[in-house]
Amino acid sequence: MIKYFLAPLLLLMFIIYASEAKANRDTHNHDINKPNISTNDVFALNEAPDDHVLGSNKAPITFIVWASVTCPHCSDWFSNEWPVFNKMLVQTGKVRFIFRELPTQPAQLAMLGFMMAECAPSEKYFDLIEFQMLNQKEMFEMASKGEALSYYKKIGKMSGLEDDNDINVCMQTKEKFDHIINNGKRAQNAGVSGVPSFYINGRNYNSELDAISFVKLVEKMIERGLSDFTDLN
């Protein structure tokens, strides 16, 4: 039964993630422990073969975004800013968008949500992420009532996981789990200190995060032929 199988599994997930990725709290800024920046991972600030990507591979600007499906600030951004960002920048070929998972508290639920998205057909991955961002409050409400598994079974159906056995098999897929852990390690190597975290062409961006500000920034970079947004200052 999923009810009994998932409890120890998710606890194990959390322990492993906490020890390897060192993401241990979800505060006002949804910070994680600030890691030592390393240059060991060539993909930390560049597109990796296992990345989830939207947008043209010829886009002049690449965004790498670390976020969590249990981070309220991430939910706000994807609910309010992502539709405009996607329409005006990604779908127009101006931006290549890379999404990387970085679970925050409650990490067990974040890992469960991410794993189900990972187990979905690749073309449905972003649909599953968007759904969880848009319905995050419902998830928290159901979790507070002890009904989280009902919520995730619904996500499982969307992922093509038809029954408890499919979900259990998904949760045990090492390749999917390792992908999420590797994104945590890449976050460490990139110097990520909280989520949502935005990197533009490999440089950390810490200014306004609303879609219109991003549109103006990208258009200025393209107009001036710049790859580094700090050259606009």
mmCIF file of C-alpha atoms in Angstrom:
data_model
loop_
_atom_site.group_PDB
_atom_site.id
_atom_site.type_symbol
_atom_site.label_atom_id
_atom_site.label_comp_id
_atom_site.label_asym_id
_atom_site.label_seq_id
_atom_site.Cartn_x
_atom_site.Cartn_y
_atom_site.Cartn_z
ATOM 1 C CA MET A 1 0.000 0.000 0.000
ATOM 2 C CA ILE A 2 1.313 3.449 -0.902
ATOM 3 C CA LYS A 3 0.342 4.866 2.476
ATOM 4 C CA TYR A 4 2.848 2.662 4.263
ATOM 5 C CA PHE A 5 5.525 2.479 1.601
ATOM 6 C CA LEU A 6 5.976 6.191 1.042
ATOM 7 C CA ALA A 7 6.476 7.246 4.652
ATOM 8 C CA PRO A 8 9.886 5.571 5.202
ATOM 9 C CA LEU A 9 10.908 6.197 1.602
ATOM 10 C CA LEU A 10 10.275 9.922 1.809
ATOM 11 C CA LEU A 11 12.080 10.107 5.122
ATOM 12 C CA LEU A 12 15.055 8.404 3.475
ATOM 13 C CA MET A 13 14.830 10.849 0.561
ATOM 14 C CA PHE A 14 14.929 13.773 2.949
ATOM 15 C CA ILE A 15 17.898 12.398 4.889
ATOM 16 C CA ILE A 16 19.894 11.769 1.720
ATOM 17 C CA TYR A 17 19.014 15.120 0.231
ATOM 18 C CA ALA A 18 19.761 16.994 3.426
ATOM 19 C CA SER A 19 23.188 15.401 3.713
ATOM 20 C CA GLU A 20 24.183 15.728 0.050
ATOM 21 C CA ALA A 21 22.530 18.970 -1.034
ATOM 22 C CA LYS A 22 22.484 20.699 2.388
ATOM 23 C CA ALA A 23 19.096 22.341 1.844
ATOM 24 C CA ASN A 24 17.722 22.470 5.339
ATOM 25 C CA ARG A 25 15.301 25.349 5.803
ATOM 26 C CA ASP A 26 12.587 27.341 4.092
ATOM 27 C CA THR A 27 12.507 30.862 5.520
ATOM 28 C CA HIS A 28 11.262 34.224 4.286
ATOM 29 C CA ASN A 29 13.799 34.108 1.446
ATOM 30 C CA HIS A 30 13.599 30.317 1.225
ATOM 31 C CA ASP A 31 17.305 30.149 1.928
ATOM 32 C CA ILE A 32 19.440 27.064 1.925
ATOM 33 C CA ASN A 33 22.833 26.916 3.593
ATOM 34 C CA LYS A 34 25.162 28.982 1.460
ATOM 35 C CA PRO A 35 27.644 26.537 -0.058
ATOM 36 C CA ASN A 36 31.265 26.877 -1.018
ATOM 37 C CA ILE A 37 31.404 27.862 -4.671
ATOM 38 C CA SER A 38 33.154 25.242 -6.757
ATOM 39 C CA THR A 39 34.230 25.094 -10.383
ATOM 40 C CA ASN A 40 34.247 21.294 -10.445
ATOM 41 C CA ASP A 41 30.893 20.989 -12.228
ATOM 42 C CA VAL A 42 31.083 22.282 -15.784
ATOM 43 C CA PHE A 43 27.298 22.188 -15.939
ATOM 44 C CA ALA A 44 26.667 24.239 -12.796
ATOM 45 C CA LEU A 45 26.187 27.402 -14.852
ATOM 46 C CA ASN A 46 25.692 25.822 -18.271
ATOM 47 C CA GLU A 47 23.032 23.654 -19.845
ATOM 48 C CA ALA A 48 23.427 19.994 -18.911
ATOM 49 C CA PRO A 49 22.326 16.975 -20.972
ATOM 50 C CA ASP A 50 19.733 16.053 -18.331
ATOM 51 C CA ASP A 51 18.252 19.548 -17.926
ATOM 52 C CA HIS A 52 14.565 20.321 -18.428
ATOM 53 C CA VAL A 53 14.509 23.056 -21.058
ATOM 54 C CA LEU A 54 12.044 25.257 -22.898
ATOM 55 C CA GLY A 55 12.882 27.588 -25.765
ATOM 56 C CA SER A 56 15.051 27.687 -28.844
ATOM 57 C CA ASN A 57 18.618 26.386 -28.694
ATOM 58 C CA LYS A 58 19.470 29.459 -30.764
ATOM 59 C CA ALA A 59 18.132 31.911 -28.179
ATOM 60 C CA PRO A 60 20.769 34.554 -27.319
ATOM 61 C CA ILE A 61 19.895 34.547 -23.611
ATOM 62 C CA THR A 62 19.793 31.524 -21.311
ATOM 63 C CA PHE A 63 18.079 31.528 -17.932
ATOM 64 C CA ILE A 64 18.853 28.835 -15.364
ATOM 65 C CA VAL A 65 16.271 28.888 -12.593
ATOM 66 C CA TRP A 66 16.401 26.869 -9.392
ATOM 67 C CA ALA A 67 13.042 26.586 -7.649
ATOM 68 C CA SER A 68 10.954 24.367 -5.407
ATOM 69 C CA VAL A 69 7.331 23.281 -5.666
ATOM 70 C CA THR A 70 6.988 23.837 -1.898
ATOM 71 C CA CYS A 71 8.436 27.370 -1.919
ATOM 72 C CA PRO A 72 5.675 30.048 -1.685
ATOM 73 C CA HIS A 73 7.807 32.668 -3.434
ATOM 74 C CA CYS A 74 8.384 30.224 -6.285
ATOM 75 C CA SER A 75 4.656 29.563 -6.467
ATOM 76 C CA ASP A 76 3.958 33.302 -6.618
ATOM 77 C CA TRP A 77 6.464 33.788 -9.447
ATOM 78 C CA PHE A 78 5.201 30.904 -11.544
ATOM 79 C CA SER A 79 1.579 31.900 -10.929
ATOM 80 C CA ASN A 80 1.953 35.602 -11.658
ATOM 81 C CA GLU A 81 5.071 36.175 -13.744
ATOM 82 C CA TRP A 82 5.733 32.962 -15.649
ATOM 83 C CA PRO A 83 2.810 33.250 -18.120
ATOM 84 C CA VAL A 84 4.054 36.631 -19.381
ATOM 85 C CA PHE A 85 7.717 35.608 -19.205
ATOM 86 C CA ASN A 86 7.004 32.468 -21.208
ATOM 87 C CA LYS A 87 4.875 34.211 -23.827
ATOM 88 C CA MET A 88 7.120 37.233 -24.385
ATOM 89 C CA LEU A 89 10.571 35.728 -23.975
ATOM 90 C CA VAL A 90 10.590 31.935 -24.277
ATOM 91 C CA GLN A 91 8.011 31.447 -27.018
ATOM 92 C CA THR A 92 9.484 34.312 -29.061
ATOM 93 C CA GLY A 93 12.920 32.672 -29.179
ATOM 94 C CA LYS A 94 14.645 35.320 -27.082
ATOM 95 C CA VAL A 95 15.248 33.142 -24.017
ATOM 96 C CA ARG A 96 16.161 29.520 -23.432
ATOM 97 C CA PHE A 97 14.724 28.542 -20.051
ATOM 98 C CA ILE A 98 16.302 25.838 -17.879
ATOM 99 C CA PHE A 99 14.439 24.683 -14.780
ATOM 100 C CA ARG A 100 16.296 22.929 -11.988
ATOM 101 C CA GLU A 101 14.748 21.335 -8.921
ATOM 102 C CA LEU A 102 15.921 22.425 -5.471
ATOM 103 C CA PRO A 103 13.588 21.040 -2.779
ATOM 104 C CA THR A 104 12.742 23.176 0.248
ATOM 105 C CA GLN A 105 10.779 22.364 3.402
ATOM 106 C CA PRO A 106 8.773 20.242 3.668
ATOM 107 C CA ALA A 107 11.421 18.481 1.598
ATOM 108 C CA GLN A 108 9.572 15.155 1.622
ATOM 109 C CA LEU A 109 6.643 16.703 -0.246
ATOM 110 C CA ALA A 110 8.905 18.643 -2.583
ATOM 111 C CA MET A 111 10.799 15.481 -3.478
ATOM 112 C CA LEU A 112 7.561 13.577 -4.040
ATOM 113 C CA GLY A 113 6.228 16.283 -6.353
ATOM 114 C CA PHE A 114 9.467 16.521 -8.287
ATOM 115 C CA MET A 115 9.781 12.745 -8.631
ATOM 116 C CA MET A 116 6.284 12.500 -10.075
ATOM 117 C CA ALA A 117 7.095 15.238 -12.587
ATOM 118 C CA GLU A 118 10.305 13.380 -13.463
ATOM 119 C CA CYS A 119 8.344 10.179 -14.083
ATOM 120 C CA ALA A 120 5.893 11.883 -16.444
ATOM 121 C CA PRO A 121 6.519 11.859 -20.208
ATOM 122 C CA SER A 122 9.130 14.549 -20.920
ATOM 123 C CA GLU A 123 6.637 16.708 -22.821
ATOM 124 C CA LYS A 124 4.448 16.853 -19.712
ATOM 125 C CA TYR A 125 7.192 17.747 -17.219
ATOM 126 C CA PHE A 126 6.583 21.490 -17.225
ATOM 127 C CA ASP A 127 2.819 20.971 -17.064
ATOM 128 C CA LEU A 128 3.318 19.036 -13.828
ATOM 129 C CA ILE A 129 5.617 21.701 -12.389
ATOM 130 C CA GLU A 130 3.202 24.485 -13.315
ATOM 131 C CA PHE A 131 0.274 22.586 -11.830
ATOM 132 C CA GLN A 132 2.077 22.167 -8.511
ATOM 133 C CA MET A 133 3.112 25.811 -8.420
ATOM 134 C CA LEU A 134 -0.433 26.997 -9.163
ATOM 135 C CA ASN A 135 -2.014 24.612 -6.653
ATOM 136 C CA GLN A 136 0.559 24.836 -3.893
ATOM 137 C CA LYS A 137 -1.872 26.286 -1.339
ATOM 138 C CA GLU A 138 -4.248 23.376 -1.916
ATOM 139 C CA MET A 139 -1.373 20.957 -1.363
ATOM 140 C CA PHE A 140 -0.433 22.590 1.933
ATOM 141 C CA GLU A 141 -4.057 22.633 3.064
ATOM 142 C CA MET A 142 -4.505 18.944 2.273
ATOM 143 C CA ALA A 143 -1.191 18.099 3.931
ATOM 144 C CA SER A 144 -2.275 19.924 7.095
ATOM 145 C CA LYS A 145 -5.331 17.645 7.188
ATOM 146 C CA GLY A 146 -3.275 14.521 6.647
ATOM 147 C CA GLU A 147 -4.568 14.191 3.082
ATOM 148 C CA ALA A 148 -1.372 14.879 1.147
ATOM 149 C CA LEU A 149 -1.323 11.456 -0.486
ATOM 150 C CA SER A 150 -4.720 12.111 -2.074
ATOM 151 C CA TYR A 151 -3.295 15.260 -3.638
ATOM 152 C CA TYR A 152 -0.223 13.441 -4.938
ATOM 153 C CA LYS A 153 -2.268 10.566 -6.286
ATOM 154 C CA LYS A 154 -4.006 13.187 -8.456
ATOM 155 C CA ILE A 155 -0.614 14.374 -9.673
ATOM 156 C CA GLY A 156 0.318 10.763 -10.246
ATOM 157 C CA LYS A 157 -2.646 10.359 -12.588
ATOM 158 C CA MET A 158 -1.511 13.437 -14.515
ATOM 159 C CA SER A 159 1.974 11.891 -14.748
ATOM 160 C CA GLY A 160 0.601 8.680 -16.186
ATOM 161 C CA LEU A 161 1.029 6.779 -12.919
ATOM 162 C CA GLU A 162 -2.208 4.833 -12.836
ATOM 163 C CA ASP A 163 -2.030 3.113 -9.459
ATOM 164 C CA ASP A 164 -0.071 2.746 -6.234
ATOM 165 C CA ASN A 165 2.338 0.294 -7.814
ATOM 166 C CA ASP A 166 3.220 2.754 -10.604
ATOM 167 C CA ILE A 167 3.875 5.441 -8.002
ATOM 168 C CA ASN A 168 6.046 3.104 -5.925
ATOM 169 C CA VAL A 169 8.073 2.166 -9.007
ATOM 170 C CA CYS A 170 8.513 5.852 -9.828
ATOM 171 C CA MET A 171 9.707 6.625 -6.298
ATOM 172 C CA GLN A 172 12.359 3.915 -6.596
ATOM 173 C CA THR A 173 13.770 5.111 -9.938
ATOM 174 C CA LYS A 174 17.367 5.917 -9.031
ATOM 175 C CA GLU A 175 18.051 7.820 -12.249
ATOM 176 C CA LYS A 176 15.238 10.285 -11.518
ATOM 177 C CA PHE A 177 16.258 10.676 -7.892
ATOM 178 C CA ASP A 178 19.919 11.203 -8.802
ATOM 179 C CA HIS A 179 18.917 13.894 -11.285
ATOM 180 C CA ILE A 180 17.304 15.941 -8.493
ATOM 181 C CA ILE A 181 20.266 15.373 -6.178
ATOM 182 C CA ASN A 182 22.657 16.454 -8.953
ATOM 183 C CA ASN A 183 20.698 19.673 -9.401
ATOM 184 C CA GLY A 184 21.194 20.317 -5.703
ATOM 185 C CA LYS A 185 24.924 19.795 -6.116
ATOM 186 C CA ARG A 186 24.953 22.103 -9.120
ATOM 187 C CA ALA A 187 23.187 24.709 -7.011
ATOM 188 C CA GLN A 188 25.955 24.411 -4.447
ATOM 189 C CA ASN A 189 28.626 24.750 -7.103
ATOM 190 C CA ALA A 190 26.875 27.786 -8.574
ATOM 191 C CA GLY A 191 26.624 29.477 -5.182
ATOM 192 C CA VAL A 192 22.836 29.391 -4.972
ATOM 193 C CA SER A 193 21.686 30.654 -1.573
ATOM 194 C CA GLY A 194 17.902 30.560 -1.926
ATOM 195 C CA VAL A 195 14.982 29.964 -4.244
ATOM 196 C CA PRO A 196 13.781 31.060 -6.630
ATOM 197 C CA SER A 197 17.261 31.758 -7.945
ATOM 198 C CA PHE A 198 17.894 33.175 -11.431
ATOM 199 C CA TYR A 199 21.093 32.965 -13.461
ATOM 200 C CA ILE A 200 21.269 34.808 -16.768
ATOM 201 C CA ASN A 201 23.943 33.578 -19.165
ATOM 202 C CA GLY A 202 25.792 32.147 -16.186
ATOM 203 C CA ARG A 203 25.623 35.183 -13.925
ATOM 204 C CA ASN A 204 23.560 35.447 -10.746
ATOM 205 C CA TYR A 205 20.696 37.940 -11.059
ATOM 206 C CA ASN A 206 19.437 39.565 -7.847
ATOM 207 C CA SER A 207 17.278 42.458 -9.010
ATOM 208 C CA GLU A 208 13.573 42.769 -9.895
ATOM 209 C CA LEU A 209 11.955 39.422 -10.689
ATOM 210 C CA ASP A 210 8.714 40.542 -12.322
ATOM 211 C CA ALA A 211 8.183 39.516 -15.928
ATOM 212 C CA ILE A 212 8.143 43.036 -17.366
ATOM 213 C CA SER A 213 11.509 43.833 -15.779
ATOM 214 C CA PHE A 214 12.928 40.672 -17.328
ATOM 215 C CA VAL A 215 11.455 41.565 -20.718
ATOM 216 C CA LYS A 216 13.052 45.018 -20.611
ATOM 217 C CA LEU A 217 16.380 43.570 -19.491
ATOM 218 C CA VAL A 218 16.481 40.892 -22.197
ATOM 219 C CA GLU A 219 15.447 43.302 -24.927
ATOM 220 C CA LYS A 220 18.180 45.747 -23.911
ATOM 221 C CA MET A 221 20.776 42.960 -23.891
ATOM 222 C CA ILE A 222 19.730 41.789 -27.349
ATOM 223 C CA GLU A 223 19.537 45.331 -28.716
ATOM 224 C CA ARG A 224 23.075 46.080 -27.546
ATOM 225 C CA GLY A 225 24.439 42.648 -28.402
ATOM 226 C CA LEU A 226 25.404 41.935 -24.797
ATOM 227 C CA SER A 227 25.728 38.520 -23.167
ATOM 228 C CA ASP A 228 26.410 39.922 -19.688
ATOM 229 C CA PHE A 229 23.554 41.925 -18.132
ATOM 230 C CA THR A 230 25.974 43.670 -15.755
ATOM 231 C CA ASP A 231 27.400 45.539 -18.761
ATOM 232 C CA LEU A 232 24.118 47.464 -18.920
ATOM 233 C CA ASN A 233 25.048 49.379 -15.748
#
